[in-house]
Tab-separated table of C-alpha atoms in Angstrom:
chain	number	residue	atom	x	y	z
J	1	UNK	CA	22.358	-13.025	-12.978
J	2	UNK	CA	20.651	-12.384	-16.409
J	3	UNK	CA	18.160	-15.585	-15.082
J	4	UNK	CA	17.202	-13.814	-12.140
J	5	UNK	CA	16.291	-10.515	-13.885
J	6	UNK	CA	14.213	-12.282	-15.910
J	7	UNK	CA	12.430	-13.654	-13.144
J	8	UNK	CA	12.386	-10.979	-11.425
J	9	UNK	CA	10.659	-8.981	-14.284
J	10	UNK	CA	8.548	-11.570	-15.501
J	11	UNK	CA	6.948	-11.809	-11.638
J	12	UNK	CA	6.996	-8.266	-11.762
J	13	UNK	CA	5.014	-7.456	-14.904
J	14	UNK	CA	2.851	-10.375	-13.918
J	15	UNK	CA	1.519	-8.629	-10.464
J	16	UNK	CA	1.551	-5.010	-12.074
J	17	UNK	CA	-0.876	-6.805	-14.842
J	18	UNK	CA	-3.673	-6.612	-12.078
J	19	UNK	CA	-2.955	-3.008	-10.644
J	20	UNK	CA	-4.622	0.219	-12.390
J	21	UNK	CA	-3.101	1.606	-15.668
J	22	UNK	CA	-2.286	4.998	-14.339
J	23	UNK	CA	-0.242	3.277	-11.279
J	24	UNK	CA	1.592	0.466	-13.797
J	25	UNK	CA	4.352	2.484	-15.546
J	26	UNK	CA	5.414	4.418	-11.960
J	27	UNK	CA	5.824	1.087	-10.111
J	28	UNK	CA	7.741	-0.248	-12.653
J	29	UNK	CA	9.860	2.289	-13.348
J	30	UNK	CA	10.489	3.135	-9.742
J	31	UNK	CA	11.435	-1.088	-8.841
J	32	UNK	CA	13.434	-1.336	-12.294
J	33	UNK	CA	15.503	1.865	-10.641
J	34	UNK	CA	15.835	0.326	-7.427
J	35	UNK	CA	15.063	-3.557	-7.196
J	36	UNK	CA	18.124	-4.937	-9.572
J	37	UNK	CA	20.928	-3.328	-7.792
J	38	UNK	CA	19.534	-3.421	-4.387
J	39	UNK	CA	18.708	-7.135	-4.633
J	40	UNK	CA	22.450	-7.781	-5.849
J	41	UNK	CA	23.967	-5.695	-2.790
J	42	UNK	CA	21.562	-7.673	-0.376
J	43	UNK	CA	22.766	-11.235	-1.614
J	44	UNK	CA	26.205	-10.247	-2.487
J	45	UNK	CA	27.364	-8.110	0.774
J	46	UNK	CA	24.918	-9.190	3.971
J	47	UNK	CA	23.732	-11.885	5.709
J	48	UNK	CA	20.591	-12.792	5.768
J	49	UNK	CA	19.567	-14.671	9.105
J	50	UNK	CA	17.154	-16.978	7.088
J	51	UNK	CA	17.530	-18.672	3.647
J	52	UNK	CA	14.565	-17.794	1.518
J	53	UNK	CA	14.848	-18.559	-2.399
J	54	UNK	CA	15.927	-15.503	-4.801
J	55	UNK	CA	11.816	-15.612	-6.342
J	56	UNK	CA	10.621	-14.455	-2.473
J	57	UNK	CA	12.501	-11.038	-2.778
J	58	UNK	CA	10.385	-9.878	-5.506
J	59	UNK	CA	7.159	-11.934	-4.058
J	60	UNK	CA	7.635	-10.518	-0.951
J	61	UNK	CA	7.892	-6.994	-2.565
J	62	UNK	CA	4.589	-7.572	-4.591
J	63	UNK	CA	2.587	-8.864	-1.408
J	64	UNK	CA	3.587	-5.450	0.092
J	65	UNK	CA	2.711	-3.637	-2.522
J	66	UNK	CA	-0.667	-5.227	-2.593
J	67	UNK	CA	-1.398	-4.790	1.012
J	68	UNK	CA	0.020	-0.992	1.201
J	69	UNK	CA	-0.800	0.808	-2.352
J	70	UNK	CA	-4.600	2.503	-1.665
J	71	UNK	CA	-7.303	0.228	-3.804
J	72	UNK	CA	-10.433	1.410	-5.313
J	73	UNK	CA	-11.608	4.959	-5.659
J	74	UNK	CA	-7.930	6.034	-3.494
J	75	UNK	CA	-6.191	4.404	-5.754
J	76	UNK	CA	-6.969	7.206	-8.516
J	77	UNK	CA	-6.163	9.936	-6.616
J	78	UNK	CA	-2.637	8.536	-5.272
J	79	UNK	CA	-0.028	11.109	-6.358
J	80	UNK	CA	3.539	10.078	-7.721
J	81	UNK	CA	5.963	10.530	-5.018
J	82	UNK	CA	3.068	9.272	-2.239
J	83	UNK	CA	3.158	5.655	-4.945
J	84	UNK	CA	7.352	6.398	-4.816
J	85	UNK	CA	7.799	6.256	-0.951
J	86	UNK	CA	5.124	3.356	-0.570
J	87	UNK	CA	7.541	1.686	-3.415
J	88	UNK	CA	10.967	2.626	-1.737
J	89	UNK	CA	9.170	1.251	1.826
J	90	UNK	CA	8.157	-2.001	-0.075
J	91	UNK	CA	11.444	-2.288	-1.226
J	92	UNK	CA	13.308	-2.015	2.495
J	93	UNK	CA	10.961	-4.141	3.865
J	94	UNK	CA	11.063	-6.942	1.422
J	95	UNK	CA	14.930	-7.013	0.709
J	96	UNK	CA	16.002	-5.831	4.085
J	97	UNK	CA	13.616	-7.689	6.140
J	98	UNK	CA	15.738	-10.588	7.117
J	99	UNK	CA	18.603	-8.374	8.007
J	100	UNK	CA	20.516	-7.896	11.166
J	101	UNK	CA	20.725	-4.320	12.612
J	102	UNK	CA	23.847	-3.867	11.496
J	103	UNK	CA	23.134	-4.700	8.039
J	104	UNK	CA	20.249	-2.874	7.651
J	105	UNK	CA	22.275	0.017	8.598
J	106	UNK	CA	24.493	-0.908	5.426
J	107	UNK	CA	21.945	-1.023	3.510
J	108	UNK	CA	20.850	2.324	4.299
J	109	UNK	CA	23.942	3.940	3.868
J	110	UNK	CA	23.722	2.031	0.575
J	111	UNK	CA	20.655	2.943	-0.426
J	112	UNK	CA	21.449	7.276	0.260
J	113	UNK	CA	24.240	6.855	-1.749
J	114	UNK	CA	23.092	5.083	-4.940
J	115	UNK	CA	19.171	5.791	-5.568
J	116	UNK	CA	19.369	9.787	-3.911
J	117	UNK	CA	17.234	10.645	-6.692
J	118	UNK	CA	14.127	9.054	-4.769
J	119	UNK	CA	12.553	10.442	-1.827
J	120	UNK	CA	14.238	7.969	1.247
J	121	UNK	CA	13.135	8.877	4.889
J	122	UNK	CA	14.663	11.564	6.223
J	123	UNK	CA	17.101	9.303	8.956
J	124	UNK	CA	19.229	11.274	10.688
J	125	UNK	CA	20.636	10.670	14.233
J	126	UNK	CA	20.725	7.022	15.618
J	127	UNK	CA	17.631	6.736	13.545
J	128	UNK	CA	17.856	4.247	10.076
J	129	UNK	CA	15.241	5.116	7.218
J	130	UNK	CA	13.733	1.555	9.087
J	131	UNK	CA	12.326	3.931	11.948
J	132	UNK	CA	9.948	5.169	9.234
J	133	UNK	CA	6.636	4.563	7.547
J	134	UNK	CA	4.689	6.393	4.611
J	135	UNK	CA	1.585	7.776	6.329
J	136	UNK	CA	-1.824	7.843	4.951
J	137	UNK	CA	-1.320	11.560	3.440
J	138	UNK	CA	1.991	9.938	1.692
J	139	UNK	CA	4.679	11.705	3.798
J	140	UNK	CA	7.117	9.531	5.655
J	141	UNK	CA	6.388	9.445	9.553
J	142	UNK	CA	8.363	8.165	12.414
J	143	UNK	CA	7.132	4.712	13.906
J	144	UNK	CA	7.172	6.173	17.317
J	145	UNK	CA	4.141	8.634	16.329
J	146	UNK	CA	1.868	5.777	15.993
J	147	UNK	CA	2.641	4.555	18.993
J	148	UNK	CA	-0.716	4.548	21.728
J	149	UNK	CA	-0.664	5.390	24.955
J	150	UNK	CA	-1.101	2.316	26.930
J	151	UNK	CA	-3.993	2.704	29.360
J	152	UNK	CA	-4.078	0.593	32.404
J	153	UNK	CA	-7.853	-0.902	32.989
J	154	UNK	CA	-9.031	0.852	36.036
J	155	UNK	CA	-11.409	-1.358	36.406
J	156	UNK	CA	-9.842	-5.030	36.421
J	157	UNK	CA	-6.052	-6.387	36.635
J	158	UNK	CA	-5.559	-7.776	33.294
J	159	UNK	CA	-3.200	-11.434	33.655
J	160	UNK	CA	0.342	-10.899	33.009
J	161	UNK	CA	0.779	-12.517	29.939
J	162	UNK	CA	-2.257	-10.867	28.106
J	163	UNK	CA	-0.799	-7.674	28.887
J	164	UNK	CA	0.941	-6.294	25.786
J	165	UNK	CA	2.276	-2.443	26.052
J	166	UNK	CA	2.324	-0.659	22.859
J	167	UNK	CA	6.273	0.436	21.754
J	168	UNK	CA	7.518	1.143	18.407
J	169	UNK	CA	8.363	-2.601	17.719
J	170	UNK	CA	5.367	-3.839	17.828
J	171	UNK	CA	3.445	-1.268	16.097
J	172	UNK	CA	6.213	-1.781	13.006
J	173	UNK	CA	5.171	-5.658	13.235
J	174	UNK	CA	1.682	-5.600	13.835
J	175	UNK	CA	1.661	-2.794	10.855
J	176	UNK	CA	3.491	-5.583	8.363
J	177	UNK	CA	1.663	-8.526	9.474
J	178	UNK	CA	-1.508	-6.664	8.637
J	179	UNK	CA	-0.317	-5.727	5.035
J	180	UNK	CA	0.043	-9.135	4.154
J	181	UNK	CA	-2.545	-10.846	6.185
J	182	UNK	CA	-5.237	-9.015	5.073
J	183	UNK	CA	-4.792	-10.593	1.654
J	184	UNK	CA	-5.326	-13.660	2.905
J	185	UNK	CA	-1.231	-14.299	3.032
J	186	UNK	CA	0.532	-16.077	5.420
J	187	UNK	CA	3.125	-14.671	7.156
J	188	UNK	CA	6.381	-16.129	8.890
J	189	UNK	CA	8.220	-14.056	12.083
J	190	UNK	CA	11.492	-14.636	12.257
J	191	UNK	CA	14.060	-13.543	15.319
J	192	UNK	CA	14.570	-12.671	19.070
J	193	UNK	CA	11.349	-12.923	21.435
J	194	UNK	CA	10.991	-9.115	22.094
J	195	UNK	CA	10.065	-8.511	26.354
């Protein structure tokens, strides 16, 4: 275990080596408060539906980091607990990402119990703190408010299989895919076929 922290800091301290000064000690002390325990839960107490080597977690959670922390001129003006939530939404996505329902829903009630002291989306109902996103004014917001209306062409009938209605699923996806992709990153979809 004392191996993989290592790793895990040394890949850690690497990527934080190429983001801004005033973001470096917040991201490091918010995944040193959350990363080493949550990482043990994940391998220890769920099942992930794909093997992945231990490095990916924290790869994973760097990629995300790169494609969702504001570059640039945002970048100075990102306030603490907007950084924090982008951080805690890294972290579920990149440890929790190859999860079942069920287990995410562990993790969750996990997660409430043991880092509190962080600001974790406000889940209540049937909802899991996975229904959420950090928005671009740094407040968590529901998936289903980014959802578009779907507008059928009045004009044409679009074929069958090009037709692709907008729901909460693929909003979450397309959202992710674009956080990586746009750094050039490959990225790897995993699961069900979603009709």
């Amino acid at each position: 275990l004392c191996h993989r922290m290592r790793v895990y800091i040394n890949l850690l301290t690497g990527w934080l080596n190429t983001r801004p000064a005033n973001q470096q000690d917040t991201i490091f002390q918010t995944c040193e408060s959350i990363f080493p325990k949550l990482y043990i839960q994940v391998i220890q107490k769920y099942e992930a539906k794909m093997q992945v080597l231990e490095c990916m977690y924290i790869r994973q959670l760097c990629d995300l980091l790169e494609g969702l922390i504001p570059s640039g001129e945002e970048a100075k003006d990102i306030k603490v607990p907007h950084l924090q939530r982008i951080i805690i939404f890294a972290h579920m996505w990149s440890l929790g990402a190859l999860l079942e329902l069920e287990d995410r829903k562990k993790l969750e009630e996990w997660m409430k119990e043991n880092i509190s002291n962080l600001p974790l989306p406000p889940a209540t109902g049937d909802d899991t703190i996975f229904e959420y996103m950090v928005g671009e004014n740094g407040e968590w917001e529901h998936w289903s408010s980014l959802v578009p209306e779907y507008v059928y062409p009045p004009d044409s009938v679009p074929e069958y299989t090009g037709i692709l209605v907008p729901n909460v699923d693929n909003v979450r996806t397309d959202y992710l895919i674009g956080a990586i992709s746009k750094q050039g990153k490959a990225v790897l979809l995993i699961g069900e076929q979603v009709c």
